[in-house]
mmCIF file of C-alpha atoms and ligand atoms in Angstrom:
data_model
loop_
_atom_site.group_PDB
_atom_site.id
_atom_site.type_symbol
_atom_site.label_atom_id
_atom_site.label_comp_id
_atom_site.label_asym_id
_atom_site.label_seq_id
_atom_site.Cartn_x
_atom_site.Cartn_y
_atom_site.Cartn_z
ATOM 1 C CA MET A 23 21.785 8.737 0.089
ATOM 2 C CA ALA A 24 20.614 6.128 2.580
ATOM 3 C CA LYS A 25 19.694 2.556 1.812
ATOM 4 C CA ILE A 26 15.991 1.941 2.496
ATOM 5 C CA ILE A 27 15.205 -0.810 4.999
ATOM 6 C CA SER A 28 11.878 -2.121 3.734
ATOM 7 C CA GLY A 29 9.770 -3.910 6.317
ATOM 8 C CA THR A 30 7.363 -4.807 3.531
ATOM 9 C CA GLU A 31 10.050 -6.787 1.680
ATOM 10 C CA ILE A 32 11.699 -8.301 4.751
ATOM 11 C CA GLY A 33 8.278 -9.238 6.134
ATOM 12 C CA ARG A 34 7.278 -10.903 2.865
ATOM 13 C CA ALA A 35 10.484 -12.952 2.756
ATOM 14 C CA MET A 36 10.070 -13.983 6.389
ATOM 15 C CA ARG A 37 6.459 -15.067 5.879
ATOM 16 C CA ALA A 38 7.528 -17.326 3.029
ATOM 17 C CA GLU A 39 10.162 -18.876 5.329
ATOM 18 C CA ILE A 40 7.670 -19.291 8.177
ATOM 19 C CA ALA A 41 5.229 -21.044 5.816
ATOM 20 C CA VAL A 42 7.936 -23.539 4.782
ATOM 21 C CA GLU A 43 9.004 -24.148 8.400
ATOM 22 C CA ALA A 44 5.399 -24.546 9.532
ATOM 23 C CA ALA A 45 4.707 -27.087 6.782
ATOM 24 C CA ALA A 46 7.786 -29.103 7.829
ATOM 25 C CA PHE A 47 6.714 -28.924 11.488
ATOM 26 C CA GLU A 48 3.221 -30.073 10.538
ATOM 27 C CA ARG A 49 4.627 -33.063 8.614
ATOM 28 C CA GLU A 50 6.740 -34.085 11.640
ATOM 29 C CA SER A 51 4.215 -33.477 14.377
ATOM 30 C CA GLY A 52 0.772 -33.400 12.772
ATOM 31 C CA VAL A 53 0.255 -29.975 14.376
ATOM 32 C CA THR A 54 -1.032 -26.935 12.452
ATOM 33 C CA PRO A 55 -0.121 -23.731 14.301
ATOM 34 C CA GLY A 56 -3.214 -21.771 15.324
ATOM 35 C CA LEU A 57 -3.617 -18.132 16.334
ATOM 36 C CA ALA A 58 -6.671 -16.648 18.048
ATOM 37 C CA VAL A 59 -7.284 -12.919 18.162
ATOM 38 C CA VAL A 60 -9.877 -11.552 20.575
ATOM 39 C CA LEU A 61 -11.423 -8.134 20.000
ATOM 40 C CA VAL A 62 -13.825 -6.456 22.410
ATOM 41 C CA GLY A 63 -15.851 -3.648 20.877
ATOM 42 C CA GLU A 64 -15.950 -2.075 17.471
ATOM 43 C CA ASP A 65 -12.943 0.226 17.288
ATOM 44 C CA PRO A 66 -12.419 0.507 13.493
ATOM 45 C CA ALA A 67 -8.582 0.554 13.670
ATOM 46 C CA SER A 68 -8.595 -2.564 15.864
ATOM 47 C CA GLN A 69 -11.047 -4.287 13.507
ATOM 48 C CA VAL A 70 -8.645 -3.638 10.623
ATOM 49 C CA TYR A 71 -5.741 -5.166 12.579
ATOM 50 C CA VAL A 72 -7.776 -8.220 13.541
ATOM 51 C CA THR A 73 -8.825 -8.800 9.926
ATOM 52 C CA MET A 74 -5.214 -8.373 8.752
ATOM 53 C CA LYS A 75 -3.944 -10.851 11.340
ATOM 54 C CA GLY A 76 -6.548 -13.440 10.318
ATOM 55 C CA LYS A 77 -5.733 -13.021 6.627
ATOM 56 C CA ALA A 78 -1.973 -13.305 7.279
ATOM 57 C CA CYS A 79 -2.563 -16.564 9.182
ATOM 58 C CA ARG A 80 -4.651 -18.147 6.451
ATOM 59 C CA GLU A 81 -2.163 -17.112 3.769
ATOM 60 C CA ILE A 82 0.581 -19.188 5.377
ATOM 61 C CA GLY A 83 -1.639 -22.113 6.292
ATOM 62 C CA PHE A 84 -2.179 -21.480 10.032
ATOM 63 C CA HIS A 85 -5.496 -21.989 11.789
ATOM 64 C CA SER A 86 -7.003 -18.621 12.516
ATOM 65 C CA ARG A 87 -9.758 -17.742 14.909
ATOM 66 C CA GLU A 88 -11.147 -14.251 15.243
ATOM 67 C CA ILE A 89 -13.405 -13.721 18.229
ATOM 68 C CA VAL A 90 -15.288 -10.430 18.289
ATOM 69 C CA LEU A 91 -17.207 -9.645 21.474
ATOM 70 C CA PRO A 92 -19.586 -6.717 22.055
ATOM 71 C CA ALA A 93 -18.213 -3.575 23.745
ATOM 72 C CA ASP A 94 -20.344 -4.220 26.861
ATOM 73 C CA THR A 95 -18.877 -7.698 27.446
ATOM 74 C CA VAL A 96 -18.210 -8.117 31.162
ATOM 75 C CA GLU A 97 -14.725 -8.953 32.396
ATOM 76 C CA ASP A 98 -15.650 -12.441 33.619
ATOM 77 C CA GLU A 99 -17.031 -13.368 30.228
ATOM 78 C CA LEU A 100 -13.794 -12.294 28.522
ATOM 79 C CA LEU A 101 -11.759 -14.228 31.094
ATOM 80 C CA GLY A 102 -13.941 -17.262 30.303
ATOM 81 C CA VAL A 103 -13.141 -16.917 26.585
ATOM 82 C CA ILE A 104 -9.425 -16.816 27.423
ATOM 83 C CA ASP A 105 -9.758 -19.911 29.624
ATOM 84 C CA GLY A 106 -11.379 -21.681 26.672
ATOM 85 C CA LEU A 107 -8.535 -20.702 24.332
ATOM 86 C CA ASN A 108 -5.921 -21.692 26.941
ATOM 87 C CA ALA A 109 -7.447 -25.183 26.947
ATOM 88 C CA ASP A 110 -7.990 -25.428 23.170
ATOM 89 C CA PRO A 111 -5.455 -27.775 21.513
ATOM 90 C CA GLU A 112 -5.954 -26.104 18.094
ATOM 91 C CA ILE A 113 -4.792 -22.736 19.452
ATOM 92 C CA HIS A 114 -1.079 -22.157 20.173
ATOM 93 C CA GLY A 115 -1.009 -18.388 20.236
ATOM 94 C CA MET A 116 -3.541 -15.853 21.357
ATOM 95 C CA LEU A 117 -3.747 -12.164 21.828
ATOM 96 C CA VAL A 118 -6.335 -9.762 23.076
ATOM 97 C CA GLN A 119 -6.439 -6.625 20.986
ATOM 98 C CA LEU A 120 -5.649 -3.552 23.111
ATOM 99 C CA PRO A 121 -6.941 -1.084 24.171
ATOM 100 C CA LEU A 122 -9.820 -2.799 25.960
ATOM 101 C CA PRO A 123 -12.980 -0.951 27.034
ATOM 102 C CA ARG A 124 -12.463 0.944 30.305
ATOM 103 C CA HIS A 125 -14.606 -1.378 32.440
ATOM 104 C CA ILE A 126 -12.162 -4.244 31.794
ATOM 105 C CA ASP A 127 -8.839 -4.495 33.641
ATOM 106 C CA SER A 128 -6.265 -5.118 30.860
ATOM 107 C CA GLN A 129 -3.607 -6.373 33.264
ATOM 108 C CA LYS A 130 -5.982 -8.980 34.696
ATOM 109 C CA VAL A 131 -6.790 -10.129 31.164
ATOM 110 C CA ILE A 132 -3.129 -10.378 30.154
ATOM 111 C CA MET A 133 -2.370 -12.307 33.355
ATOM 112 C CA ARG A 134 -5.030 -14.870 32.440
ATOM 113 C CA ILE A 135 -3.388 -15.850 29.130
ATOM 114 C CA ASP A 136 -1.277 -18.997 29.364
ATOM 115 C CA PRO A 137 2.315 -17.632 29.087
ATOM 116 C CA MET A 138 3.088 -20.429 26.578
ATOM 117 C CA LYS A 139 0.372 -19.018 24.273
ATOM 118 C CA ASP A 140 1.170 -15.350 24.912
ATOM 119 C CA VAL A 141 2.381 -14.410 21.415
ATOM 120 C CA ASP A 142 2.264 -10.689 22.272
ATOM 121 C CA GLY A 143 4.843 -11.342 25.009
ATOM 122 C CA PHE A 144 3.001 -9.087 27.472
ATOM 123 C CA HIS A 145 2.424 -11.622 30.286
ATOM 124 C CA PRO A 146 4.634 -10.769 33.299
ATOM 125 C CA VAL A 147 6.229 -14.229 33.096
ATOM 126 C CA ASN A 148 7.422 -13.476 29.567
ATOM 127 C CA VAL A 149 8.392 -9.898 30.441
ATOM 128 C CA GLY A 150 10.503 -11.296 33.273
ATOM 129 C CA ARG A 151 12.066 -14.015 31.119
ATOM 130 C CA LEU A 152 13.013 -11.416 28.508
ATOM 131 C CA ALA A 153 14.534 -9.178 31.201
ATOM 132 C CA ALA A 154 16.507 -12.195 32.446
ATOM 133 C CA GLY A 155 17.954 -12.701 28.952
ATOM 134 C CA ASP A 156 16.094 -15.948 28.139
ATOM 135 C CA ARG A 157 16.688 -16.922 24.497
ATOM 136 C CA ASP A 158 13.514 -19.035 24.185
ATOM 137 C CA VAL A 159 11.012 -16.473 25.418
ATOM 138 C CA LEU A 160 8.079 -15.263 23.297
ATOM 139 C CA ALA A 161 9.240 -11.662 22.828
ATOM 140 C CA PRO A 162 6.877 -8.844 21.805
ATOM 141 C CA ALA A 163 6.275 -8.660 18.072
ATOM 142 C CA THR A 164 7.183 -5.085 17.174
ATOM 143 C CA PRO A 165 10.560 -5.134 18.995
ATOM 144 C CA SER A 166 11.378 -8.556 17.491
ATOM 145 C CA GLY A 167 10.514 -7.153 14.068
ATOM 146 C CA ILE A 168 12.940 -4.263 14.578
ATOM 147 C CA ILE A 169 15.750 -6.717 15.399
ATOM 148 C CA GLN A 170 14.971 -8.780 12.274
ATOM 149 C CA MET A 171 15.002 -5.636 10.105
ATOM 150 C CA LEU A 172 18.491 -4.808 11.366
ATOM 151 C CA LEU A 173 19.877 -8.329 11.047
ATOM 152 C CA ARG A 174 18.379 -9.005 7.631
ATOM 153 C CA SER A 175 19.620 -5.755 6.136
ATOM 154 C CA GLY A 176 23.167 -6.393 7.323
ATOM 155 C CA TYR A 177 23.273 -4.168 10.422
ATOM 156 C CA ASP A 178 23.918 -6.574 13.300
ATOM 157 C CA PRO A 179 23.572 -4.577 16.553
ATOM 158 C CA LYS A 180 26.357 -6.647 18.187
ATOM 159 C CA GLY A 181 28.998 -4.298 19.604
ATOM 160 C CA LYS A 182 27.225 -1.187 18.301
ATOM 161 C CA ARG A 183 26.101 1.880 20.221
ATOM 162 C CA VAL A 184 22.316 1.819 19.964
ATOM 163 C CA VAL A 185 20.045 4.611 21.169
ATOM 164 C CA VAL A 186 16.350 3.855 21.705
ATOM 165 C CA VAL A 187 14.062 6.889 21.974
ATOM 166 C CA GLY A 188 11.020 5.814 24.010
ATOM 167 C CA ARG A 189 10.620 3.568 27.049
ATOM 168 C CA SER A 190 7.124 2.097 26.651
ATOM 169 C CA ASN A 191 6.384 -1.462 27.699
ATOM 170 C CA ILE A 192 5.313 -2.281 24.138
ATOM 171 C CA VAL A 193 8.284 -0.971 22.156
ATOM 172 C CA GLY A 194 11.072 0.969 23.906
ATOM 173 C CA LYS A 195 11.790 -1.266 26.903
ATOM 174 C CA PRO A 196 11.468 -4.663 25.189
ATOM 175 C CA VAL A 197 13.566 -3.600 22.191
ATOM 176 C CA ALA A 198 16.245 -2.362 24.620
ATOM 177 C CA LEU A 199 16.147 -5.751 26.392
ATOM 178 C CA LEU A 200 16.451 -7.649 23.092
ATOM 179 C CA LEU A 201 19.410 -5.457 22.118
ATOM 180 C CA LEU A 202 21.097 -6.144 25.472
ATOM 181 C CA ARG A 203 20.481 -9.889 25.414
ATOM 182 C CA ASP A 204 23.441 -12.199 24.801
ATOM 183 C CA ALA A 205 21.783 -13.698 21.721
ATOM 184 C CA PRO A 206 21.633 -13.119 17.958
ATOM 185 C CA GLY A 207 20.449 -9.555 17.375
ATOM 186 C CA GLY A 208 21.683 -8.540 20.837
ATOM 187 C CA ASN A 209 25.017 -7.696 22.491
ATOM 188 C CA ALA A 210 24.674 -3.976 21.774
ATOM 189 C CA THR A 211 25.580 -1.098 24.070
ATOM 190 C CA VAL A 212 22.163 0.391 24.710
ATOM 191 C CA THR A 213 20.986 3.836 25.805
ATOM 192 C CA VAL A 214 17.286 4.477 26.359
ATOM 193 C CA ALA A 215 16.052 8.084 26.105
ATOM 194 C CA HIS A 216 12.587 9.416 26.967
ATOM 195 C CA SER A 217 10.634 12.620 27.454
ATOM 196 C CA ARG A 218 12.707 13.654 30.494
ATOM 197 C CA THR A 219 16.022 13.245 28.685
ATOM 198 C CA PRO A 220 17.605 16.704 28.403
ATOM 199 C CA ASP A 221 19.248 17.662 25.107
ATOM 200 C CA LEU A 222 18.008 14.618 23.222
ATOM 201 C CA GLY A 223 20.212 15.456 20.225
ATOM 202 C CA SER A 224 23.404 15.068 22.253
ATOM 203 C CA VAL A 225 22.290 11.497 23.039
ATOM 204 C CA THR A 226 20.982 10.541 19.580
ATOM 205 C CA ARG A 227 24.159 11.837 17.894
ATOM 206 C CA GLN A 228 26.084 9.102 19.739
ATOM 207 C CA ALA A 229 24.045 6.400 18.027
ATOM 208 C CA GLU A 230 25.417 4.071 15.396
ATOM 209 C CA ILE A 231 21.914 2.604 15.322
ATOM 210 C CA LEU A 232 18.951 4.789 16.292
ATOM 211 C CA ILE A 233 15.502 3.398 17.089
ATOM 212 C CA ALA A 234 12.825 6.078 17.299
ATOM 213 C CA ALA A 235 9.679 5.014 19.179
ATOM 214 C CA ALA A 236 8.338 8.214 20.726
ATOM 215 C CA GLY A 237 5.088 8.718 18.827
ATOM 216 C CA LYS A 238 6.065 12.321 17.989
ATOM 217 C CA PRO A 239 5.945 13.300 14.330
ATOM 218 C CA GLN A 240 9.385 14.148 12.942
ATOM 219 C CA LEU A 241 10.993 14.477 16.388
ATOM 220 C CA ILE A 242 14.364 13.340 15.041
ATOM 221 C CA THR A 243 15.895 15.831 12.633
ATOM 222 C CA ARG A 244 19.023 15.711 10.505
ATOM 223 C CA GLU A 245 20.972 17.735 13.101
ATOM 224 C CA MET A 246 20.216 15.087 15.734
ATOM 225 C CA VAL A 247 22.004 12.194 13.995
ATOM 226 C CA SER A 248 25.597 11.467 13.050
ATOM 227 C CA PRO A 249 26.592 10.644 9.475
ATOM 228 C CA GLY A 250 26.389 6.915 8.734
ATOM 229 C CA VAL A 251 23.714 6.180 11.331
ATOM 230 C CA VAL A 252 21.233 3.337 10.744
ATOM 231 C CA VAL A 253 17.708 4.445 11.653
ATOM 232 C CA ILE A 254 14.640 2.356 12.431
ATOM 233 C CA ASP A 255 11.572 4.582 12.659
ATOM 234 C CA VAL A 256 8.821 2.930 14.705
ATOM 235 C CA GLY A 257 6.631 6.031 14.944
ATOM 236 C CA THR A 258 3.260 5.782 13.248
ATOM 237 C CA ASN A 259 1.664 9.190 13.556
ATOM 238 C CA ARG A 260 -1.369 10.575 11.786
ATOM 239 C CA VAL A 261 -0.944 14.147 10.588
ATOM 240 C CA GLU A 262 -3.695 16.118 8.898
ATOM 241 C CA ASP A 263 -3.434 16.198 5.143
ATOM 242 C CA PRO A 264 -6.363 17.670 3.233
ATOM 243 C CA THR A 265 -4.850 16.484 -0.066
ATOM 244 C CA ARG A 266 -5.522 12.860 0.958
ATOM 245 C CA GLU A 267 -8.969 11.353 0.601
ATOM 246 C CA ARG A 268 -8.971 10.141 4.215
ATOM 247 C CA GLY A 269 -7.801 13.568 5.475
ATOM 248 C CA PHE A 270 -4.509 12.424 7.010
ATOM 249 C CA ARG A 271 -1.235 10.724 6.202
ATOM 250 C CA LEU A 272 1.096 8.589 8.286
ATOM 251 C CA VAL A 273 4.493 9.933 9.268
ATOM 252 C CA GLY A 274 7.210 8.516 11.477
ATOM 253 C CA ASP A 275 9.142 10.006 14.379
ATOM 254 C CA VAL A 276 11.993 10.839 12.022
ATOM 255 C CA ASP A 277 12.250 13.623 9.452
ATOM 256 C CA PHE A 278 12.782 11.084 6.680
ATOM 257 C CA ALA A 279 13.720 13.567 3.938
ATOM 258 C CA GLY A 280 16.397 15.284 6.036
ATOM 259 C CA VAL A 281 17.826 12.254 7.836
ATOM 260 C CA LYS A 282 18.100 10.059 4.735
ATOM 261 C CA GLU A 283 20.661 12.520 3.347
ATOM 262 C CA VAL A 284 23.160 11.623 6.083
ATOM 263 C CA ALA A 285 22.114 8.141 7.278
ATOM 264 C CA ALA A 286 23.609 4.890 5.956
ATOM 265 C CA ALA A 287 20.178 3.277 6.080
ATOM 266 C CA ILE A 288 16.671 4.171 7.204
ATOM 267 C CA SER A 289 13.271 2.486 7.413
ATOM 268 C CA PRO A 290 10.305 4.356 5.932
ATOM 269 C CA VAL A 291 6.820 4.999 7.344
ATOM 270 C CA PRO A 292 4.638 3.413 6.116
ATOM 271 C CA GLY A 293 6.327 0.247 4.830
ATOM 272 C CA GLY A 294 8.851 -0.060 7.670
ATOM 273 C CA VAL A 295 8.207 -1.559 11.093
ATOM 274 C CA GLY A 296 4.420 -1.799 10.564
ATOM 275 C CA PRO A 297 4.421 -4.845 8.242
ATOM 276 C CA MET A 298 6.950 -6.623 10.477
ATOM 277 C CA THR A 299 4.668 -6.748 13.514
ATOM 278 C CA ILE A 300 2.168 -9.215 12.040
ATOM 279 C CA THR A 301 5.021 -11.239 10.551
ATOM 280 C CA MET A 302 6.576 -11.617 13.997
ATOM 281 C CA LEU A 303 3.212 -12.647 15.468
ATOM 282 C CA LEU A 304 3.184 -15.487 12.959
ATOM 283 C CA ALA A 305 6.776 -16.377 13.895
ATOM 284 C CA ASN A 306 5.788 -16.372 17.581
ATOM 285 C CA THR A 307 2.758 -18.570 16.877
ATOM 286 C CA LEU A 308 4.979 -21.152 15.184
ATOM 287 C CA GLN A 309 7.466 -20.932 18.066
ATOM 288 C CA ALA A 310 4.630 -21.374 20.595
ATOM 289 C CA ALA A 311 3.281 -24.396 18.680
ATOM 290 C CA ARG A 312 6.738 -25.989 18.716
ATOM 291 C CA GLN A 313 7.266 -25.304 22.414
ATOM 292 C CA ILE A 314 3.794 -26.584 23.378
ATOM 293 C CA ASP A 315 4.330 -29.709 21.269
ATOM 294 C CA ALA A 316 7.767 -30.300 22.832
ATOM 295 C CA ALA A 317 6.370 -29.802 26.352
ATOM 296 C CA ALA A 318 3.541 -32.285 25.638
ATOM 297 C CA ALA A 319 6.030 -34.830 24.275
ATOM 298 C CA GLY A 320 8.210 -34.332 27.380
ATOM 299 C CA ALA A 321 5.220 -34.785 29.690
ATOM 300 C CA SER A 322 4.120 -38.039 28.031
ATOM 301 C CA SER A 323 7.596 -39.655 27.900
HETATM 302 P P1 NDP G 6 4.050 5.487 24.059
HETATM 303 O O1 NDP G 6 3.303 6.772 23.933
HETATM 304 O O2 NDP G 6 3.552 4.433 24.996
HETATM 305 O O3 NDP G 6 5.566 5.813 24.478
HETATM 306 C C1 NDP G 6 6.273 6.856 23.883
HETATM 307 C C2 NDP G 6 7.629 6.967 24.526
HETATM 308 O O4 NDP G 6 8.335 8.021 23.891
HETATM 309 C C3 NDP G 6 7.577 7.308 26.020
HETATM 310 O O5 NDP G 6 8.542 6.556 26.714
HETATM 311 C C4 NDP G 6 7.893 8.803 26.048
HETATM 312 O O6 NDP G 6 8.587 9.205 27.202
HETATM 313 C C5 NDP G 6 8.806 8.951 24.853
HETATM 314 N N1 NDP G 6 8.739 10.299 24.319
HETATM 315 C C6 NDP G 6 7.636 11.016 24.014
HETATM 316 N N2 NDP G 6 7.979 12.244 23.577
HETATM 317 C C7 NDP G 6 9.334 12.316 23.605
HETATM 318 C C8 NDP G 6 10.262 13.320 23.312
HETATM 319 N N3 NDP G 6 9.879 14.520 22.871
HETATM 320 N N4 NDP G 6 11.569 13.041 23.478
HETATM 321 C C9 NDP G 6 11.979 11.832 23.921
HETATM 322 N N5 NDP G 6 11.119 10.831 24.228
HETATM 323 C C10 NDP G 6 9.818 11.074 24.082
HETATM 324 O O7 NDP G 6 4.180 4.925 22.586
HETATM 325 P P2 NDP G 6 4.514 3.441 22.024
HETATM 326 O O8 NDP G 6 5.846 3.006 22.524
HETATM 327 O O9 NDP G 6 3.353 2.550 22.194
HETATM 328 O O10 NDP G 6 4.620 3.772 20.473
HETATM 329 C C11 NDP G 6 5.615 4.644 19.961
HETATM 330 C C12 NDP G 6 5.321 4.898 18.496
HETATM 331 O O11 NDP G 6 5.445 3.672 17.787
HETATM 332 C C13 NDP G 6 3.906 5.396 18.208
HETATM 333 O O12 NDP G 6 3.945 6.301 17.119
HETATM 334 C C14 NDP G 6 3.162 4.134 17.817
HETATM 335 O O13 NDP G 6 2.068 4.410 16.952
HETATM 336 C C15 NDP G 6 4.241 3.385 17.102
HETATM 337 N N6 NDP G 6 4.035 1.945 17.099
HETATM 338 C C16 NDP G 6 4.118 1.292 15.910
HETATM 339 C C17 NDP G 6 3.943 -0.067 15.848
HETATM 340 C C18 NDP G 6 4.062 -0.747 14.535
HETATM 341 O O14 NDP G 6 4.522 -0.175 13.587
HETATM 342 N N7 NDP G 6 3.688 -1.966 14.398
HETATM 343 C C19 NDP G 6 3.613 -0.879 17.046
HETATM 344 C C20 NDP G 6 3.645 -0.112 18.266
HETATM 345 C C21 NDP G 6 3.829 1.248 18.268
HETATM 346 P P3 NDP G 6 7.927 9.135 28.699
HETATM 347 O O15 NDP G 6 7.964 7.684 29.069
HETATM 348 O O16 NDP G 6 8.838 9.970 29.496
HETATM 349 O O17 NDP G 6 6.550 9.674 28.565
#
């Protein structure tokens, strides 16, 4: 029976560490890390995330700013808000909650964020630095959380055959780049599969570590993995469930019940990668605050 890799527990432990590190940094530098989250419109799921991010910040003593703009906000106005946050010395990290309303060009918005404050790691400068193997880059939160889950549960990807299912810019590609990087949590031999990969099972069976990020409920079955595999299930899929009050439940991309019989370890959904994402945003905000402070000190010396 597989060991359970709990993102809830790892995330909790990491937040306690980040709080201690942030307090030490504040004593040295006088700087309190600050995160701003910008939401355009009233999408209920996005509102929940924004509230959760604000709460997580306050719990560990960061400044938090939540900016909610009406759905009909014009692009220039949003860009003006970003310019204000770029210039704000209390804010070290910012993110704009995606998806944005259709009349706003997301890429233009992402491009406007100061790369040093881009805690989502979506700005092309940070995407490029990650692809180039830079160890100091602000890397996207969900992929960084996956790496921490592996490292902190004793499954260092170094030298392992890792298969990533999914090639999105948010999860699949950046996690593959982190796994390839010559840095802690990297140095793996990485294969990336996607919807055009024939005979997916023949690829996933080669994995010593399998990362499923396809957004397809229970795509990965017991027959598709080799005994002893370590599985991180990123998938967060709603499936109808009339027995639940809200009418649905969340399932991953992996058939948890079947795969846990043969895997060495597996992360659950919910309680796996989900709780790690906000934790890594906090880690990135602290990293951004340190880097901005160091750059300011360098500029004034
Ligand atoms: P996308 O839909 O952007 O990408 C899905 C990827 O999976 C694509 O590359 C697609 O291939 C591939 N894929 C789809 N179907 C198959 C298949 N049958 N076989 C092999 N590959 C397939 O999703 P995201 O990367 O944004 O998210 C993936 C999952 O992770 C979702 O369930 C999402 O909800 C979840 N997620 C969870 C987060 C968290 O827990 N914090 C954060 C982000 C995402 P192709 O490119 O060929 O279309």
